[in-house]
Short mmCIF file of C-alpha atoms and ligand atoms in Angstrom, two decimals:
data_model
loop_
_atom_site.label_atom_id
_atom_site.label_comp_id
_atom_site.label_asym_id
_atom_site.label_seq_id
_atom_site.Cartn_x
_atom_site.Cartn_y
_atom_site.Cartn_z
CA UNK A 107 0.00 0.00 0.00
CA UNK A 108 1.00 3.60 -0.31
CA UNK A 109 3.33 5.32 2.11
CA UNK A 110 2.18 7.97 4.52
CA UNK A 111 2.50 11.12 2.37
CA UNK A 112 4.87 12.92 4.70
CA UNK A 113 7.32 10.26 5.95
CA UNK A 114 10.98 11.20 5.90
CA UNK A 115 11.55 8.34 3.47
CA UNK A 116 8.91 9.71 1.10
CA UNK A 117 10.40 13.22 1.14
CA UNK A 118 13.98 11.96 0.71
CA UNK A 119 13.05 9.69 -2.20
CA UNK A 120 11.18 12.47 -4.00
CA UNK A 121 14.17 14.79 -3.53
CA UNK A 122 16.55 12.12 -4.85
CA UNK A 123 14.38 11.57 -7.96
CA UNK A 124 14.15 15.32 -8.53
CA UNK A 125 17.93 15.66 -8.34
CA UNK A 126 18.55 13.18 -11.18
CA UNK A 127 18.99 14.36 -14.75
CA UNK A 128 16.19 13.31 -17.11
CA UNK A 129 18.46 10.71 -18.74
CA UNK A 130 19.46 9.25 -15.35
CA UNK A 131 15.87 9.25 -14.20
CA UNK A 132 14.72 7.41 -17.32
CA UNK A 133 17.18 4.60 -16.62
CA UNK A 134 16.11 4.40 -12.97
CA UNK A 135 12.46 4.13 -14.01
CA UNK A 136 13.25 1.62 -16.76
CA UNK A 137 15.19 -0.67 -14.39
CA UNK A 138 12.61 -0.35 -11.66
CA UNK A 139 9.76 -1.31 -14.02
CA UNK A 140 11.69 -4.30 -15.38
CA UNK A 141 12.37 -5.53 -11.83
CA UNK A 142 8.95 -4.77 -10.39
CA UNK A 143 6.20 -5.22 -12.99
CA UNK A 144 4.27 -8.33 -12.02
CA UNK A 145 1.27 -8.50 -14.41
CA UNK A 146 0.79 -9.63 -17.99
CA UNK A 147 2.50 -7.32 -20.49
CA UNK A 148 0.84 -5.78 -23.57
CA UNK A 149 -2.73 -6.58 -22.58
CA UNK A 150 -5.17 -5.82 -25.38
CA UNK A 151 -7.70 -4.13 -23.11
CA UNK A 152 -7.58 -2.11 -19.92
CA UNK A 153 -8.08 -4.66 -17.11
CA UNK A 154 -10.34 -4.32 -14.07
CA UNK A 155 -9.04 -2.30 -11.15
CA UNK A 156 -8.75 -5.40 -8.98
CA UNK A 157 -6.46 -7.05 -11.54
CA UNK A 158 -4.30 -3.91 -11.82
CA UNK A 159 -4.20 -3.22 -8.07
CA UNK A 160 -0.74 -4.77 -7.35
CA UNK A 161 0.82 -2.54 -10.01
CA UNK A 162 -1.14 0.50 -8.81
CA UNK A 163 0.12 -0.11 -5.26
CA UNK A 164 3.71 -0.66 -6.40
CA UNK A 165 3.71 2.61 -8.36
CA UNK A 166 2.20 4.38 -5.39
CA UNK A 167 4.74 3.02 -2.91
CA UNK A 168 7.62 4.03 -5.21
CA UNK A 169 6.25 7.56 -5.73
CA UNK A 170 5.57 7.00 -9.44
CA UNK A 171 1.76 6.94 -9.26
CA UNK A 172 1.24 10.68 -8.72
CA UNK A 173 4.66 12.07 -9.66
CA UNK A 174 3.30 15.55 -10.40
CA UNK A 175 1.40 16.04 -7.14
CA UNK A 176 3.22 18.19 -4.57
CA UNK A 177 5.21 16.24 -1.96
CA UNK A 178 3.06 17.58 0.90
CA UNK A 179 0.04 15.89 -0.68
CA UNK A 180 1.75 12.55 -1.14
CA UNK A 181 3.14 13.12 -4.64
CA UNK A 182 6.76 13.42 -5.74
CA UNK A 183 6.70 17.00 -7.05
CA UNK A 184 8.55 15.97 -10.23
CA UNK A 185 8.91 18.02 -13.42
CA UNK A 186 6.60 17.59 -16.42
CA UNK A 187 9.41 15.82 -18.31
CA UNK A 188 9.90 13.29 -15.52
CA UNK A 189 6.14 12.68 -15.36
CA UNK A 190 6.14 11.98 -19.09
CA UNK A 191 9.17 9.68 -18.73
CA UNK A 192 7.26 7.52 -16.23
CA UNK A 193 4.35 7.19 -18.68
CA UNK A 194 6.61 6.56 -21.67
CA UNK A 195 8.61 3.86 -19.89
CA UNK A 196 5.43 2.07 -18.79
CA UNK A 197 4.15 2.19 -22.36
CA UNK A 198 7.50 0.94 -23.68
CA UNK A 199 7.50 -2.06 -21.31
CA UNK A 200 3.84 -2.85 -22.04
CA UNK A 201 2.52 -2.26 -18.51
CA UNK A 202 -1.25 -2.45 -18.15
CA UNK A 203 -3.28 0.74 -18.26
CA UNK A 204 -5.28 1.50 -15.16
CA UNK A 205 -8.17 3.66 -14.07
CA UNK A 206 -6.11 6.81 -13.58
CA UNK A 207 -8.96 9.29 -13.16
CA UNK A 208 -8.27 9.74 -9.44
CA UNK A 209 -4.60 10.45 -9.96
CA UNK A 210 -4.79 12.42 -13.21
CA UNK A 211 -8.03 14.33 -12.75
CA UNK A 212 -9.61 14.35 -9.29
CA UNK A 213 -6.37 14.65 -7.27
CA UNK A 214 -5.08 17.74 -9.13
CA UNK A 215 -8.57 19.30 -8.89
CA UNK A 216 -8.71 18.80 -5.14
CA UNK A 217 -5.14 20.02 -4.67
CA UNK A 218 -6.11 23.23 -6.47
CA UNK A 219 -9.72 23.77 -5.43
CA UNK A 220 -10.51 21.31 -2.62
CA UNK A 221 -11.14 22.24 1.00
CA UNK A 222 -8.56 20.99 3.55
CA UNK A 223 -11.17 18.41 4.65
CA UNK A 224 -11.64 17.18 1.07
CA UNK A 225 -7.88 16.96 0.57
CA UNK A 226 -7.35 15.04 3.80
CA UNK A 227 -10.18 12.63 3.10
CA UNK A 228 -9.70 11.92 -0.61
CA UNK A 229 -6.02 12.30 -1.53
CA UNK A 230 -4.64 9.42 0.60
CA UNK A 231 -7.53 7.21 -0.56
CA UNK A 232 -6.70 7.94 -4.19
CA UNK A 233 -3.05 7.06 -3.61
CA UNK A 234 -4.00 3.81 -1.90
CA UNK A 235 -6.59 2.88 -4.54
CA UNK A 236 -9.31 2.74 -1.89
CA UNK A 237 -11.43 5.10 -4.01
CA UNK A 238 -11.90 4.44 -7.73
CA UNK A 239 -13.46 7.20 -9.79
CA UNK A 240 -15.65 7.59 -12.81
CA UNK A 241 -16.34 10.80 -14.69
CA UNK A 242 -19.94 11.99 -14.96
CA UNK A 243 -19.89 14.68 -17.63
CA UNK A 244 -21.59 13.54 -20.87
CA UNK A 245 -25.35 13.25 -21.14
CA UNK A 246 -27.73 12.32 -23.92
CA UNK A 247 -27.77 15.70 -25.70
CA UNK A 248 -24.60 17.04 -24.04
CA UNK A 249 -21.35 15.61 -25.40
CA UNK A 250 -19.32 17.98 -27.55
CA UNK A 251 -21.64 20.72 -26.33
CA UNK A 252 -21.06 19.74 -22.73
CA UNK A 253 -22.29 23.05 -21.32
CA UNK A 254 -25.83 22.03 -22.33
CA UNK A 255 -25.89 19.41 -19.58
CA UNK A 256 -29.19 19.14 -17.70
CA UNK A 257 -28.64 16.79 -14.76
CA UNK A 258 -29.70 19.07 -12.00
CA UNK A 259 -28.77 19.64 -8.35
CA UNK A 260 -31.28 21.57 -6.23
CA UNK A 261 -30.29 22.82 -2.79
CA UNK A 262 -32.14 21.52 0.27
CA UNK A 263 -30.52 22.85 3.46
CA UNK A 264 -27.03 21.38 3.80
CA UNK A 265 -27.66 18.96 0.96
CA UNK A 266 -28.28 18.97 -2.77
CA UNK A 267 -30.82 16.74 -4.48
CA UNK A 268 -29.67 15.39 -7.84
CA UNK A 269 -31.87 14.17 -10.70
CA UNK A 270 -30.96 13.27 -14.26
CA UNK A 271 -28.86 10.99 -16.39
CA UNK A 272 -25.24 10.70 -17.50
CA UNK A 273 -24.07 8.52 -20.36
CA UNK A 274 -20.79 6.97 -21.55
CA UNK A 275 -19.58 6.94 -17.94
CA UNK A 276 -16.47 4.77 -18.32
CA UNK A 277 -16.22 2.08 -15.65
CA UNK A 278 -19.12 3.42 -13.57
CA UNK A 279 -19.75 -0.27 -12.83
CA UNK A 280 -16.26 -0.58 -11.27
CA UNK A 281 -16.05 2.82 -9.55
CA UNK A 282 -16.74 3.73 -5.93
CA UNK A 283 -17.12 7.50 -6.46
CA UNK A 284 -18.14 9.79 -9.31
CA UNK A 285 -17.02 13.36 -10.04
CA UNK A 286 -19.83 15.01 -11.91
CA UNK A 287 -20.73 18.32 -13.49
CA UNK A 288 -24.27 19.30 -12.49
CA UNK A 289 -26.60 22.17 -13.31
CA UNK A 290 -27.03 24.30 -10.19
CA UNK A 291 -28.51 27.42 -11.78
CA UNK A 292 -30.89 27.28 -14.74
CA UNK A 293 -31.47 31.04 -14.87
CA UNK A 294 -28.01 32.11 -16.13
CA UNK A 295 -25.95 31.51 -19.31
CA UNK A 296 -25.32 27.80 -19.69
CA UNK A 297 -21.59 27.84 -18.80
CA UNK A 298 -22.30 29.91 -15.70
CA UNK A 299 -24.74 27.61 -13.90
CA UNK A 300 -22.65 24.42 -13.58
CA UNK A 301 -20.97 23.04 -10.44
CA UNK A 302 -18.76 20.06 -9.73
CA UNK A 303 -19.73 17.53 -7.07
CA UNK A 304 -18.26 14.30 -5.70
CA UNK A 305 -20.69 11.47 -4.91
CA UNK A 306 -20.27 7.92 -3.62
CA UNK A 307 -21.60 5.46 -6.20
CA UNK A 308 -23.51 3.58 -3.48
CA UNK A 309 -25.62 6.68 -2.71
CA UNK A 310 -29.33 5.75 -2.66
CA UNK A 311 -30.84 6.77 -6.02
CA UNK A 312 -27.78 6.11 -8.22
CA UNK A 313 -28.19 3.23 -10.67
CA UNK A 314 -25.77 2.08 -13.33
CA UNK A 315 -26.51 0.15 -16.48
CA UNK A 316 -23.73 -1.20 -18.71
CA UNK A 317 -23.69 -0.42 -22.44
CA UNK A 318 -22.43 -3.30 -24.57
CA UNK A 319 -19.89 -1.99 -27.08
CA UNK A 320 -18.84 -3.42 -30.45
CA UNK A 321 -16.01 -5.47 -28.90
CA UNK A 322 -18.53 -7.09 -26.52
CA UNK A 323 -17.19 -5.21 -23.47
CA UNK A 324 -19.30 -3.24 -20.99
CA UNK A 325 -16.85 -0.56 -19.90
CA UNK A 326 -19.24 2.23 -20.84
CA UNK A 327 -22.35 2.88 -18.74
CA UNK A 328 -25.54 4.85 -18.28
CA UNK A 329 -25.63 6.43 -14.81
CA UNK A 330 -29.04 7.49 -13.49
CA UNK A 331 -29.70 9.85 -10.57
CA UNK A 332 -33.06 9.83 -8.82
CA UNK A 333 -33.36 12.14 -5.81
CA UNK A 334 -29.75 11.48 -4.84
CA UNK A 335 -28.79 13.50 -1.75
CA UNK A 336 -25.28 14.98 -1.73
CA UNK A 337 -23.84 17.00 1.18
CA UNK A 338 -22.89 20.58 0.33
CA UNK A 339 -19.40 19.67 1.61
CA UNK A 340 -18.95 17.57 -1.56
CA UNK A 341 -19.00 20.63 -3.83
CA UNK A 342 -15.57 21.18 -5.44
CA UNK A 343 -14.54 24.82 -5.86
CA UNK A 344 -17.09 27.59 -5.91
CA UNK A 345 -20.78 27.12 -6.60
CA UNK A 346 -21.61 27.68 -10.30
CA UNK A 347 -17.89 27.76 -11.20
CA UNK A 348 -17.71 24.11 -12.30
CA UNK A 349 -16.87 25.06 -15.88
CA UNK A 350 -13.72 26.89 -14.83
CA UNK A 351 -12.84 24.10 -12.38
CA UNK A 352 -13.13 21.55 -15.18
CA UNK A 353 -11.20 23.65 -17.71
CA UNK A 354 -8.20 23.69 -15.38
CA UNK A 355 -7.96 19.92 -15.87
CA UNK A 356 -6.86 20.24 -19.47
CA UNK A 357 -3.17 19.73 -18.97
CA UNK A 358 -0.75 16.90 -19.20
CA UNK A 359 -3.31 14.35 -20.32
CA UNK A 360 -3.49 16.25 -23.61
CA UNK A 361 0.15 15.34 -24.14
CA UNK A 362 -0.49 11.72 -23.14
CA UNK A 363 -3.21 11.24 -25.77
CA UNK A 364 -0.58 12.04 -28.37
CA UNK A 365 1.79 9.27 -27.26
CA UNK A 366 2.85 7.57 -30.52
CA UNK A 367 2.48 4.15 -28.93
CA UNK A 368 -0.91 3.13 -30.33
CA UNK A 369 0.03 3.84 -33.92
CA UNK A 370 3.49 2.29 -33.47
CA UNK A 371 1.90 -0.83 -32.01
CA UNK A 372 -0.66 -0.97 -34.83
CA UNK A 373 2.06 -0.58 -37.44
CA UNK A 374 4.08 -3.43 -35.91
CA UNK A 375 0.98 -5.64 -36.17
CA UNK A 376 0.45 -4.58 -39.80
CA UNK A 377 4.07 -5.59 -40.45
CA UNK A 378 3.39 -9.04 -38.89
CA UNK A 379 0.23 -9.39 -40.98
CA UNK A 380 2.05 -8.54 -44.22
CA UNK A 381 4.71 -11.13 -43.41
CA UNK A 382 2.05 -13.75 -42.71
CA UNK A 383 0.12 -13.06 -45.92
CA UNK A 384 3.16 -12.51 -48.19
CA UNK A 385 2.07 -8.90 -48.88
CA UNK A 386 5.69 -7.66 -49.03
CA UNK A 387 5.60 -8.80 -52.69
CA UNK A 388 2.66 -6.50 -53.37
CA UNK A 389 3.90 -3.03 -54.34
CA UNK A 390 0.67 -1.28 -53.46
CA UNK A 391 0.69 -2.81 -49.97
CA UNK A 392 4.35 -1.87 -49.45
CA UNK A 393 3.61 1.72 -50.57
CA UNK A 394 0.78 1.93 -48.10
CA UNK A 395 2.93 0.58 -45.26
CA UNK A 396 5.76 3.01 -46.12
CA UNK A 397 3.35 5.94 -46.07
CA UNK A 398 2.20 4.96 -42.56
CA UNK A 399 5.78 4.65 -41.41
CA UNK A 400 6.54 8.17 -42.69
CA UNK A 401 3.36 9.49 -41.07
CA UNK A 402 4.39 7.88 -37.79
CA UNK A 403 7.82 9.56 -38.00
CA UNK A 404 6.03 12.89 -38.62
CA UNK A 405 3.83 12.27 -35.62
CA UNK A 406 6.79 11.43 -33.38
CA UNK A 407 8.48 14.67 -34.45
CA UNK A 408 5.26 16.59 -33.69
CA UNK A 409 4.93 14.92 -30.28
CA UNK A 410 8.53 15.71 -29.34
CA UNK A 411 8.19 19.34 -30.45
CA UNK A 412 4.95 19.78 -28.47
CA UNK A 413 6.50 18.18 -25.40
CA UNK A 414 9.56 20.40 -25.67
CA UNK A 415 7.29 23.47 -25.87
CA UNK A 416 5.30 22.40 -22.80
CA UNK A 417 8.44 21.68 -20.79
CA UNK A 418 10.02 25.00 -21.82
CA UNK A 419 6.99 27.23 -21.23
CA UNK A 420 5.10 25.24 -18.55
CA UNK A 421 1.92 25.89 -20.57
CA UNK A 422 -0.31 23.81 -22.80
CA UNK A 423 -0.84 25.65 -26.08
CA UNK A 424 -4.05 25.25 -28.13
CA UNK A 425 -2.08 23.62 -30.95
CA UNK A 426 -1.66 20.59 -28.70
CA UNK A 427 -5.05 19.51 -30.15
CA UNK A 428 -3.04 18.56 -33.22
CA UNK A 429 -1.39 15.75 -31.25
CA UNK A 430 -4.67 13.99 -30.57
CA UNK A 431 -5.82 14.43 -34.16
CA UNK A 432 -2.58 13.21 -35.67
CA UNK A 433 -2.21 10.17 -33.39
CA UNK A 434 -5.81 8.93 -33.43
CA UNK A 435 -6.43 9.44 -37.14
CA UNK A 436 -3.20 7.63 -38.07
CA UNK A 437 -4.21 4.78 -35.77
CA UNK A 438 -7.58 4.68 -37.57
CA UNK A 439 -5.94 4.47 -41.00
CA UNK A 440 -3.51 1.74 -39.93
CA UNK A 441 -6.29 -0.45 -38.53
CA UNK A 442 -8.37 0.16 -41.69
CA UNK A 443 -5.41 -1.15 -43.75
CA UNK A 444 -5.35 -4.24 -41.49
CA UNK A 445 -8.95 -4.95 -42.42
CA UNK A 446 -8.26 -4.38 -46.14
CA UNK A 447 -5.16 -6.58 -46.19
CA UNK A 448 -6.36 -9.21 -43.72
CA UNK A 449 -8.71 -11.04 -46.08
CA UNK A 450 -10.69 -13.67 -44.23
CA UNK A 451 -8.57 -13.20 -41.06
CA UNK A 452 -10.12 -9.74 -40.74
CA UNK A 453 -13.54 -11.23 -40.09
CA UNK A 454 -12.50 -13.39 -37.13
CA UNK A 455 -13.78 -12.52 -33.69
CA UNK A 456 -10.87 -14.30 -31.96
CA UNK A 457 -7.10 -13.89 -32.19
CA UNK A 458 -5.34 -16.19 -34.66
CA UNK A 459 -4.36 -19.37 -32.83
CA UNK A 460 -0.79 -19.51 -34.21
CA UNK A 461 -0.33 -15.71 -34.16
CA UNK A 462 -2.25 -14.43 -31.19
CA UNK A 463 -0.88 -10.89 -31.62
CA UNK A 464 -3.06 -10.68 -34.74
CA UNK A 465 -6.65 -9.97 -33.70
CA UNK A 466 -7.57 -7.64 -36.52
CA UNK A 467 -11.25 -7.03 -35.85
CA UNK A 468 -10.51 -6.20 -32.21
CA UNK A 469 -7.66 -3.82 -33.13
CA UNK A 470 -9.92 -2.14 -35.70
CA UNK A 471 -12.79 -1.74 -33.22
CA UNK A 472 -10.59 -0.50 -30.37
CA UNK A 473 -9.27 2.26 -32.63
CA UNK A 474 -12.75 3.64 -33.42
CA UNK A 475 -13.57 5.49 -30.15
CA UNK A 476 -10.17 7.20 -29.92
CA UNK A 477 -11.38 9.95 -32.26
CA UNK A 478 -14.45 10.48 -30.08
CA UNK A 479 -13.53 10.52 -26.37
CA UNK A 480 -11.57 13.42 -24.95
CA UNK A 481 -13.06 15.69 -27.65
CA UNK A 482 -13.93 14.48 -31.15
CA UNK A 483 -11.74 15.10 -34.20
CA UNK A 484 -14.20 17.74 -35.42
CA UNK A 485 -14.00 19.54 -32.09
CA UNK A 486 -10.17 19.43 -32.20
CA UNK A 487 -10.31 20.88 -35.74
CA UNK A 488 -12.60 23.65 -34.52
CA UNK A 489 -10.09 24.48 -31.77
CA UNK A 490 -7.24 24.58 -34.28
CA UNK A 491 -9.28 26.68 -36.71
CA UNK A 492 -10.38 29.31 -34.22
CA UNK A 493 -7.64 29.42 -31.58
CA UNK A 494 -4.54 28.62 -33.65
CA UNK A 495 -5.39 29.83 -37.16
CA UNK A 496 -7.64 32.66 -35.98
CA UNK A 497 -10.47 31.74 -38.37
CA UNK A 498 -13.95 33.07 -37.54
CA UNK A 499 -16.20 30.91 -35.31
C1 FAD B 21 -14.81 5.14 -25.28
C2 FAD B 21 -15.47 6.37 -24.71
C3 FAD B 21 -15.31 6.66 -23.36
C4 FAD B 21 -15.97 7.78 -22.83
N1 FAD B 21 -15.86 8.01 -21.48
C5 FAD B 21 -16.54 9.03 -20.93
C6 FAD B 21 -16.55 9.23 -19.50
O1 FAD B 21 -15.93 8.48 -18.74
N2 FAD B 21 -17.29 10.23 -18.99
C7 FAD B 21 -18.01 11.09 -19.79
O2 FAD B 21 -18.61 12.00 -19.25
N3 FAD B 21 -18.02 10.94 -21.14
C8 FAD B 21 -17.31 9.92 -21.72
N4 FAD B 21 -17.35 9.73 -23.09
C9 FAD B 21 -18.21 10.59 -23.89
C10 FAD B 21 -17.44 11.52 -24.81
O3 FAD B 21 -16.87 12.57 -24.10
C11 FAD B 21 -18.44 12.00 -25.87
O4 FAD B 21 -18.83 10.86 -26.62
C12 FAD B 21 -17.84 13.05 -26.78
O5 FAD B 21 -17.61 14.24 -26.10
C13 FAD B 21 -18.76 13.31 -27.99
O6 FAD B 21 -20.05 13.60 -27.57
P1 FAD B 21 -21.33 12.83 -28.17
O7 FAD B 21 -21.04 11.37 -28.14
O8 FAD B 21 -22.53 13.33 -27.46
O9 FAD B 21 -21.38 13.25 -29.68
P2 FAD B 21 -21.93 14.64 -30.26
O10 FAD B 21 -21.35 15.76 -29.49
O11 FAD B 21 -23.39 14.56 -30.39
O12 FAD B 21 -21.28 14.64 -31.70
C14 FAD B 21 -21.80 13.88 -32.78
C15 FAD B 21 -21.00 14.22 -34.03
O13 FAD B 21 -21.15 15.62 -34.33
C16 FAD B 21 -19.89 16.26 -34.38
N5 FAD B 21 -19.95 17.60 -33.82
C17 FAD B 21 -20.51 17.96 -32.64
N6 FAD B 21 -20.38 19.29 -32.44
C18 FAD B 21 -19.71 19.77 -33.53
C19 FAD B 21 -19.28 21.07 -33.92
N7 FAD B 21 -19.48 22.14 -33.14
N8 FAD B 21 -18.62 21.19 -35.11
C20 FAD B 21 -18.40 20.12 -35.90
N9 FAD B 21 -18.81 18.86 -35.58
C21 FAD B 21 -19.45 18.69 -34.41
C22 FAD B 21 -18.98 15.39 -33.53
O14 FAD B 21 -17.62 15.55 -33.88
C23 FAD B 21 -19.51 13.99 -33.83
O15 FAD B 21 -18.96 13.52 -35.04
C24 FAD B 21 -16.72 8.63 -23.66
C25 FAD B 21 -16.85 8.33 -25.02
C26 FAD B 21 -16.24 7.22 -25.54
C27 FAD B 21 -16.41 6.91 -27.01
#
């Protein structure tokens, strides 16, 4: 389990990590992962929290789970570059992905906006994995246009009464708490009447229903609220300022979505497929593969330039939207080529017995939502058009 945030050992270890150069730190992280990682590598899907728990706890105990949080809150206070190195080295080794919402989203929110009571209650429980979060933002009718959300909280003394419905709540069926944007004032402009609340998922009146996706999984959920009572103490930040609270979240995760790993992994599988089917003799197929390889090199250059800019300025420029677009759309095109070149293998709903790294339909389907969640491609293009190119809205 995690260490007490303020032990001498914790402070000394964070200081030692901070004192290393980036190159030295990368080697320390790389060796530590190779010695410590205890779960299956390169899993095709994100596993349940219970499966990932040993790795979550190991990262937490080493100070690599919340490397960007300040030391006084149990983090390691490391630079952006060192935070990225920890992610990159996990990706390189093929460590499993976990539910990181607590660490990446809720923790930083509470560190910035939370009351001392909220910080003392939640932060250690996030580091220990005792609380697992889901994100209650999207609603039927409020996705890209999130500010149109209608799930409402009405004040009743020291409590709020919540009614409405969220949708696409990832892992609501595996979470113990939800952080949700709720409408707390219907009389003002839509961005101005939204507040953020934290609610236990076992609150009377919350029900969750899984949504079966194309891969057969039920990670996505409907979350219904019927007269759910939430203490006023669970409001994060100021009342009706939830939009600003949420906007402050848009930080490092925008760099992470641009990690070249998914496309690189897809391209390696396309290479395997072409070897299996003898497609290296087919000029058109080789041309297509070469184009992807060049596009991947372009993307890596873009990623490194964006990262360098963030590290140098400490800010996340609007053109970072390009990273998500470039990575997810390349991943789309690579998995489309897999389907084109796979012939009858492409129609299988199981991995190939002799080549279990080739599971084309699954790779194709897993690529589809990447251009939707975290802001669709069209929304990213709108951001680039208006905020980077200065085109009219
Ligand atoms: C795998 C996955 C996990 C998710 N997890 C969560 C989660 O945990 N919590 C949560 O709250 N939400 C989650 N979402 C929801 C996600 O944030 C929304 O799906 C996304 O914001 C798009 O909203 P929408 O689905 O309502 O589509 P819409 O906003 O209705 O968009 C439909 C289409 O119209 C286009 N469009 C919309 N507005 C514009 C515009 N102004 N200009 C041009 N085109 C436009 C879109 O690009 C899209 O192609 C998840 C989604 C997916 C796919």
